Tab-separated table of C-alpha atoms and ligand atoms in Angstrom:
chain	number	residue	atom	x	y	z
G	1334	MET	CA	16.005	4.134	2.707
G	1335	GLY	CA	12.561	2.737	2.002
G	1336	LYS	CA	10.949	2.633	-1.388
G	1337	ILE	CA	7.679	4.569	-1.464
G	1338	LEU	CA	4.977	3.033	-3.616
G	1339	ALA	CA	1.550	4.537	-4.339
G	1340	ILE	CA	-1.302	2.168	-5.227
G	1341	SER	CA	-3.446	4.351	-7.426
G	1342	ASN	CA	-6.230	4.392	-9.981
G	1343	GLN	CA	-8.950	7.017	-9.795
G	1344	LYS	CA	-11.481	4.413	-10.878
G	1345	GLY	CA	-13.327	3.040	-7.850
G	1346	GLY	CA	-13.384	-0.558	-6.707
G	1347	VAL	CA	-10.511	-1.894	-8.816
G	1348	GLY	CA	-8.607	-3.522	-5.940
G	1349	LYS	CA	-6.371	-0.700	-4.647
G	1350	THR	CA	-7.050	-1.384	-0.976
G	1351	THR	CA	-7.000	-5.171	-1.301
G	1352	THR	CA	-3.654	-4.872	-3.073
G	1353	SER	CA	-2.216	-2.402	-0.528
G	1354	VAL	CA	-3.145	-4.531	2.470
G	1355	ASN	CA	-2.032	-7.854	1.022
G	1356	LEU	CA	1.107	-6.582	-0.634
G	1357	ALA	CA	2.044	-5.072	2.748
G	1358	SER	CA	1.500	-8.354	4.604
G	1359	SER	CA	3.204	-10.398	1.875
G	1360	LEU	CA	6.283	-8.149	1.887
G	1361	SER	CA	6.475	-8.525	5.671
G	1362	TYR	CA	6.611	-12.334	5.280
G	1363	LEU	CA	9.678	-11.788	3.080
G	1364	GLY	CA	11.351	-10.067	6.023
G	1365	LYS	CA	10.774	-6.552	4.721
G	1366	ARG	CA	9.980	-3.702	7.098
G	1367	VAL	CA	6.698	-2.262	5.855
G	1368	LEU	CA	4.615	0.835	6.542
G	1369	LEU	CA	1.081	0.943	5.124
G	1370	VAL	CA	-0.222	4.471	4.653
G	1371	ASP	CA	-3.988	4.949	4.341
G	1372	VAL	CA	-4.842	8.236	2.646
G	1373	ASP	CA	-8.436	7.370	1.774
G	1374	HIS	CA	-11.092	8.889	4.025
G	1375	GLN	CA	-13.130	5.694	3.521
G	1376	ALA	CA	-10.395	4.129	5.720
G	1377	ASN	CA	-10.859	0.699	4.153
G	1378	ALA	CA	-7.195	-0.251	4.536
G	1379	THR	CA	-7.282	0.784	8.200
G	1380	MET	CA	-10.345	-1.378	8.851
G	1381	SER	CA	-9.031	-4.256	6.750
G	1382	MET	CA	-6.019	-4.359	9.074
G	1383	GLY	CA	-8.326	-4.738	12.073
G	1384	ILE	CA	-7.896	-1.223	13.460
G	1385	ASN	CA	-10.942	0.064	15.335
G	1386	ARG	CA	-11.505	3.577	14.008
G	1387	ALA	CA	-13.401	4.674	17.107
G	1388	ASN	CA	-10.294	4.176	19.268
G	1389	LEU	CA	-7.984	6.288	17.135
G	1390	LYS	CA	-6.738	9.393	18.924
G	1391	THR	CA	-4.933	10.709	15.856
G	1392	THR	CA	-5.012	9.829	12.157
G	1393	VAL	CA	-3.313	10.743	8.894
G	1394	ALA	CA	-5.651	13.778	8.774
G	1395	ASP	CA	-3.716	15.217	11.750
G	1396	VAL	CA	-0.478	14.758	9.835
G	1397	PHE	CA	-1.956	16.685	6.885
G	1398	SER	CA	-3.190	19.480	9.138
G	1399	ASP	CA	0.060	19.577	11.148
G	1400	LYS	CA	-1.674	18.716	14.411
G	1401	ALA	CA	0.398	15.602	15.032
G	1402	ASN	CA	3.818	14.239	14.177
G	1403	ILE	CA	3.754	11.222	11.871
G	1404	LYS	CA	5.801	9.189	14.372
G	1405	ASP	CA	3.061	9.590	16.991
G	1406	VAL	CA	0.290	8.517	14.612
G	1407	ILE	CA	1.911	5.358	13.223
G	1408	GLN	CA	0.868	2.209	15.053
G	1409	LYS	CA	1.474	-1.521	14.804
G	1410	VAL	CA	-0.962	-3.894	13.138
G	1411	ASP	CA	-1.829	-6.848	15.411
G	1412	SER	CA	-2.044	-9.677	12.900
G	1413	VAL	CA	1.051	-9.023	10.783
G	1414	ASN	CA	4.425	-7.370	11.209
G	1415	VAL	CA	3.347	-4.183	9.465
G	1416	ASP	CA	3.063	-0.604	10.719
G	1417	ILE	CA	0.154	1.559	9.646
G	1418	LEU	CA	-0.576	5.251	9.354
G	1419	PRO	CA	-4.347	4.992	9.853
G	1420	SER	CA	-7.079	7.093	8.282
G	1421	ARG	CA	-10.616	8.099	9.202
G	1422	TYR	CA	-13.520	10.144	7.789
G	1423	GLU	CA	-11.899	13.446	8.958
G	1424	LEU	CA	-9.550	13.211	5.994
G	1425	GLY	CA	-12.563	13.969	3.797
G	1426	ASN	CA	-12.456	17.604	4.963
G	1427	ILE	CA	-8.783	18.114	4.280
G	1428	GLU	CA	-9.084	19.438	0.710
G	1429	SER	CA	-10.685	22.711	1.817
G	1430	PHE	CA	-8.150	23.062	4.635
G	1431	LEU	CA	-5.228	22.617	2.252
G	1432	ILE	CA	-6.411	25.074	-0.384
G	1433	SER	CA	-4.640	28.003	1.277
G	1434	HIS	CA	-1.560	25.979	2.301
G	1435	ASP	CA	1.694	27.125	0.640
G	1436	ASN	CA	3.282	23.750	0.121
G	1437	LYS	CA	0.095	21.720	-0.083
G	1438	ASP	CA	1.356	19.093	-2.540
G	1439	PHE	CA	4.370	18.100	-0.439
G	1440	ILE	CA	2.950	17.590	3.065
G	1441	LEU	CA	2.936	13.800	2.916
G	1442	SER	CA	6.303	13.704	1.168
G	1443	ASN	CA	7.880	15.789	3.944
G	1444	ALA	CA	6.236	13.723	6.693
G	1445	LEU	CA	7.306	10.371	5.198
G	1446	GLU	CA	10.872	11.612	4.916
G	1447	GLU	CA	11.006	11.539	8.738
G	1448	VAL	CA	10.311	7.799	8.920
G	1449	ARG	CA	11.602	6.559	5.604
G	1450	ASP	CA	14.806	5.088	7.020
G	1451	ASN	CA	12.813	2.784	9.328
G	1452	TYR	CA	11.251	0.859	6.433
G	1453	ASP	CA	12.100	-1.098	3.300
G	1454	PHE	CA	8.707	-0.403	1.701
G	1455	ILE	CA	6.112	2.291	2.306
G	1456	ILE	CA	2.839	1.469	0.568
G	1457	ILE	CA	0.229	4.202	0.098
G	1458	ASP	CA	-3.401	3.215	-0.490
G	1459	CYS	CA	-4.890	6.079	-2.542
G	1460	PRO	CA	-8.537	7.139	-2.773
G	1461	PRO	CA	-10.503	6.814	-6.044
G	1462	SER	CA	-9.827	10.389	-7.163
G	1463	LEU	CA	-7.021	12.586	-8.441
G	1464	GLY	CA	-7.522	15.287	-5.814
G	1465	VAL	CA	-4.960	16.914	-3.544
G	1466	VAL	CA	-4.572	13.822	-1.334
G	1467	THR	CA	-3.688	11.603	-4.301
G	1468	ILE	CA	-1.346	14.322	-5.615
G	1469	ASN	CA	0.368	14.271	-2.200
G	1470	ALA	CA	0.699	10.488	-2.376
G	1471	LEU	CA	2.139	10.528	-5.893
G	1472	MET	CA	4.456	13.411	-5.064
G	1473	ALA	CA	5.822	11.417	-2.115
G	1474	SER	CA	6.334	8.254	-4.154
G	1475	ASP	CA	9.159	6.665	-6.083
G	1476	SER	CA	6.754	4.610	-8.122
G	1477	VAL	CA	3.104	3.872	-8.704
G	1478	LEU	CA	1.400	0.507	-8.964
G	1479	ILE	CA	-1.802	0.707	-10.997
G	1480	PRO	CA	-4.394	-2.003	-10.300
G	1481	VAL	CA	-6.624	-2.630	-13.307
G	1482	GLN	CA	-9.716	-4.752	-12.907
G	1483	CYS	CA	-10.180	-7.439	-15.565
G	1484	GLU	CA	-13.589	-6.083	-16.558
G	1485	PHE	CA	-15.253	-4.109	-19.342
G	1486	LEU	CA	-13.922	-0.500	-19.518
G	1487	ALA	CA	-10.816	-1.503	-17.561
G	1488	LEU	CA	-8.633	1.112	-19.256
G	1489	ASP	CA	-11.262	3.829	-19.138
G	1490	GLY	CA	-9.894	6.965	-17.492
G	1491	LEU	CA	-6.316	5.721	-17.320
G	1492	THR	CA	-5.071	8.500	-19.628
G	1493	GLN	CA	-6.063	10.954	-16.902
G	1494	LEU	CA	-3.893	9.086	-14.390
G	1495	LEU	CA	-0.993	8.884	-16.858
G	1496	ASN	CA	-1.250	12.640	-17.519
G	1497	THR	CA	-1.212	13.267	-13.765
G	1498	ILE	CA	1.877	11.067	-13.412
G	1499	ARG	CA	3.611	13.147	-16.100
G	1500	LEU	CA	2.665	16.356	-14.318
G	1501	ILE	CA	4.036	15.013	-11.037
G	1502	GLN	CA	7.302	14.058	-12.737
G	1503	THR	CA	7.869	17.669	-13.739
G	1504	LYS	CA	7.040	19.006	-10.265
G	1505	GLN	CA	8.984	16.428	-8.259
G	1506	LYS	CA	12.344	18.141	-8.704
G	1507	HIS	CA	11.530	19.843	-5.401
G	1508	ASN	CA	11.916	16.607	-3.433
G	1509	LYS	CA	14.449	14.906	-5.720
G	1510	ARG	CA	12.206	12.014	-6.705
G	1511	THR	CA	11.187	10.777	-10.117
G	1512	LEU	CA	7.943	8.929	-10.189
G	1513	THR	CA	8.077	5.790	-12.310
G	1514	ILE	CA	5.404	3.238	-13.092
G	1515	GLU	CA	6.173	0.210	-10.932
G	1516	GLY	CA	3.732	-1.843	-12.894
G	1517	VAL	CA	0.148	-2.492	-13.878
G	1518	LEU	CA	-1.530	-5.213	-11.830
G	1519	LEU	CA	-4.429	-7.123	-13.324
G	1520	THR	CA	-6.972	-7.827	-10.588
G	1521	MET	CA	-10.151	-9.833	-10.008
G	1522	LEU	CA	-9.747	-12.069	-13.040
G	1523	ASP	CA	-12.776	-14.305	-13.477
G	1524	THR	CA	-11.167	-17.330	-15.115
G	1525	ARG	CA	-14.555	-18.552	-16.408
G	1526	SER	CA	-15.324	-15.539	-18.576
G	1527	ASN	CA	-13.753	-14.443	-21.851
G	1528	ILE	CA	-13.854	-10.746	-21.139
G	1529	GLY	CA	-11.123	-11.051	-18.510
G	1530	TYR	CA	-8.706	-12.538	-21.017
G	1531	GLU	CA	-9.617	-9.875	-23.577
G	1532	VAL	CA	-8.748	-7.208	-21.007
G	1533	ILE	CA	-5.419	-8.927	-20.273
G	1534	ASN	CA	-4.517	-8.750	-23.969
G	1535	GLU	CA	-5.607	-5.139	-24.240
G	1536	VAL	CA	-3.629	-4.088	-21.143
G	1537	LYS	CA	-0.521	-5.993	-22.295
G	1538	THR	CA	-0.715	-4.366	-25.737
G	1539	TYR	CA	-0.823	-0.953	-24.125
G	1540	PHE	CA	1.567	-1.331	-21.169
G	1541	LYS	CA	3.789	-4.138	-22.537
G	1542	GLU	CA	6.528	-5.219	-20.086
G	1543	LYS	CA	5.078	-2.925	-17.406
G	1544	VAL	CA	2.342	-5.492	-16.685
G	1545	PHE	CA	3.094	-7.723	-13.685
G	1546	LYS	CA	3.303	-11.418	-14.552
G	1547	THR	CA	1.270	-12.170	-11.440
G	1548	ILE	CA	-2.466	-11.826	-12.056
G	1549	ILE	CA	-4.855	-11.656	-9.095
G	1550	PRO	CA	-7.865	-13.971	-9.558
G	1551	ARG	CA	-11.337	-13.164	-8.319
G	1552	ASN	CA	-11.469	-15.099	-5.068
G	1553	VAL	CA	-14.182	-14.883	-2.429
G	1554	LYS	CA	-11.640	-15.141	0.386
G	1555	CYS	CA	-10.279	-11.750	-0.716
G	1556	SER	CA	-13.654	-10.107	-0.221
G	1557	ASN	CA	-14.388	-11.934	3.069
G	1558	ALA	CA	-11.070	-11.203	4.783
G	1559	PRO	CA	-11.660	-7.457	5.495
G	1560	SER	CA	-14.752	-8.153	7.608
G	1561	HIS	CA	-12.482	-10.213	9.889
G	1562	GLY	CA	-9.966	-7.369	10.080
G	1563	LEU	CA	-7.323	-9.539	8.458
G	1564	PRO	CA	-5.329	-9.562	5.223
G	1565	VAL	CA	-6.367	-12.546	3.099
G	1566	THR	CA	-2.825	-13.861	3.574
G	1567	GLU	CA	-3.719	-14.373	7.263
G	1568	TYR	CA	-7.439	-15.112	6.935
G	1569	SER	CA	-6.960	-17.822	4.350
G	1570	PRO	CA	-3.217	-18.280	3.716
G	1571	ARG	CA	-3.601	-21.053	1.151
G	1572	SER	CA	-6.379	-19.475	-0.891
G	1573	LYS	CA	-5.691	-18.487	-4.492
G	1574	GLY	CA	-6.004	-14.826	-3.548
G	1575	SER	CA	-3.437	-15.130	-0.776
G	1576	ILE	CA	-0.957	-17.054	-2.906
G	1577	SER	CA	-1.266	-14.612	-5.798
G	1578	TYR	CA	-0.511	-11.627	-3.529
G	1579	GLN	CA	2.505	-13.438	-2.101
G	1580	ASN	CA	3.685	-14.088	-5.660
G	1581	LEU	CA	3.235	-10.409	-6.452
G	1582	ALA	CA	5.433	-9.462	-3.480
G	1583	LYS	CA	8.159	-11.843	-4.662
G	1584	GLU	CA	7.924	-10.513	-8.220
G	1585	MET	CA	8.170	-6.935	-6.961
G	1586	VAL	CA	11.134	-7.601	-4.689
G	1587	ALA	CA	12.961	-9.357	-7.530
G	1588	LEU	CA	12.262	-6.366	-9.807
G	1589	SER	CA	13.482	-3.905	-7.157
G	1590	GLU	CA	16.656	-5.883	-6.529
G	1591	ARG	CA	17.388	-6.002	-10.225
G	1592	GLY	CA	16.989	-2.186	-10.178
J	1814	LIG	N1	-9.299	-10.632	-5.942
J	1814	LIG	C1	-10.504	-10.347	-5.455
J	1814	LIG	N2	-11.478	-11.273	-5.444
J	1814	LIG	C2	-12.716	-10.987	-4.966
J	1814	LIG	N3	-13.077	-9.800	-4.489
J	1814	LIG	C3	-12.162	-8.824	-4.477
J	1814	LIG	C4	-10.819	-9.035	-4.956
J	1814	LIG	N4	-10.132	-7.883	-4.832
J	1814	LIG	C5	-10.992	-6.993	-4.286
J	1814	LIG	N5	-12.201	-7.538	-4.073
J	1814	LIG	C6	-13.394	-6.875	-3.528
J	1814	LIG	O1	-13.809	-5.886	-4.457
J	1814	LIG	C7	-14.201	-4.700	-3.785
J	1814	LIG	C8	-13.318	-3.541	-4.231
J	1814	LIG	O2	-11.973	-3.816	-3.851
J	1814	LIG	P1	-11.079	-2.711	-3.150
J	1814	LIG	O3	-11.778	-2.103	-1.996
J	1814	LIG	O4	-9.755	-3.310	-2.900
J	1814	LIG	O5	-10.993	-1.654	-4.331
J	1814	LIG	P2	-10.526	-0.138	-4.263
J	1814	LIG	O6	-9.959	0.182	-5.596
J	1814	LIG	O7	-9.673	0.079	-3.081
J	1814	LIG	O8	-11.913	0.624	-4.044
J	1814	LIG	P3	-12.079	2.204	-3.772
J	1814	LIG	O9	-11.869	2.848	-5.107
J	1814	LIG	O10	-13.466	2.342	-3.249
J	1814	LIG	O11	-11.032	2.583	-2.774
J	1814	LIG	C9	-14.094	-5.001	-2.297
J	1814	LIG	O12	-15.347	-5.428	-1.837
J	1814	LIG	C10	-13.082	-6.125	-2.242
J	1814	LIG	O13	-13.264	-6.959	-1.108
J	1815	LIG	MG1	-9.842	1.538	-1.551
């Protein structure tokens, strides 16, 4: 039964999508069966994996609105051995649709249950908000990985996310999960500036052993890869960005195996 992992931080541009895409590809290199779930209507993970949005007949929005079965929406990524549940702009309208839905917080959880046995890891790329779609993602998850950018105000707003996680933990009895914090991932470290190292210290003081040892450096290959529709691990396998994401995957697998 696959482990379901949400990549979440309601702050925008902290590296959620970059982490989702490259953790997915890196786990696949370790022989893990991986499903990447895009629940952001910006569809950045979908595009970063080289999927042409215009050709999509169905998307995750159809799973939310019960117009399609999850198994019919999942497709294979060309470049890496990863499956994807793709997203598109339609998902942006889902909040108003879900308002009157009885079980609105558990739609994704119920859908993923149908495919969970086919994967070792299911990685959910969340949008930069704590709306109903993110609640669905967290409700479906066993754990949450929080990317934190090594910049000024890195921890700003994180109490809101931590409060949401606590709220989810009390509601999750329904689907027999208990959301834990997988870890805090420091991203986009600029090794030439002091502020990055100050943030590392601050985050480690606050989250202690929950901070991943692997730190993702700022690396231009990471920001170039999406325009080629490739994870950085394929676009530039030996770049610092690629190697750091592969190290993260190894660190995570070791943590999971230790229990
Ligand atoms: N390690 C890195 N080095 C350089 N650029 C990076 C790195 N990680 C991410 N980026 C770039 O920073 C920007 C934001 O990253 P990303 O899209 O992963 O963040 P996000 O948290 O998913 O954003 P959003 O909140 O909009 O969903 C992107 O342009 C991405 O290419
Ligand atoms: Mg994103």
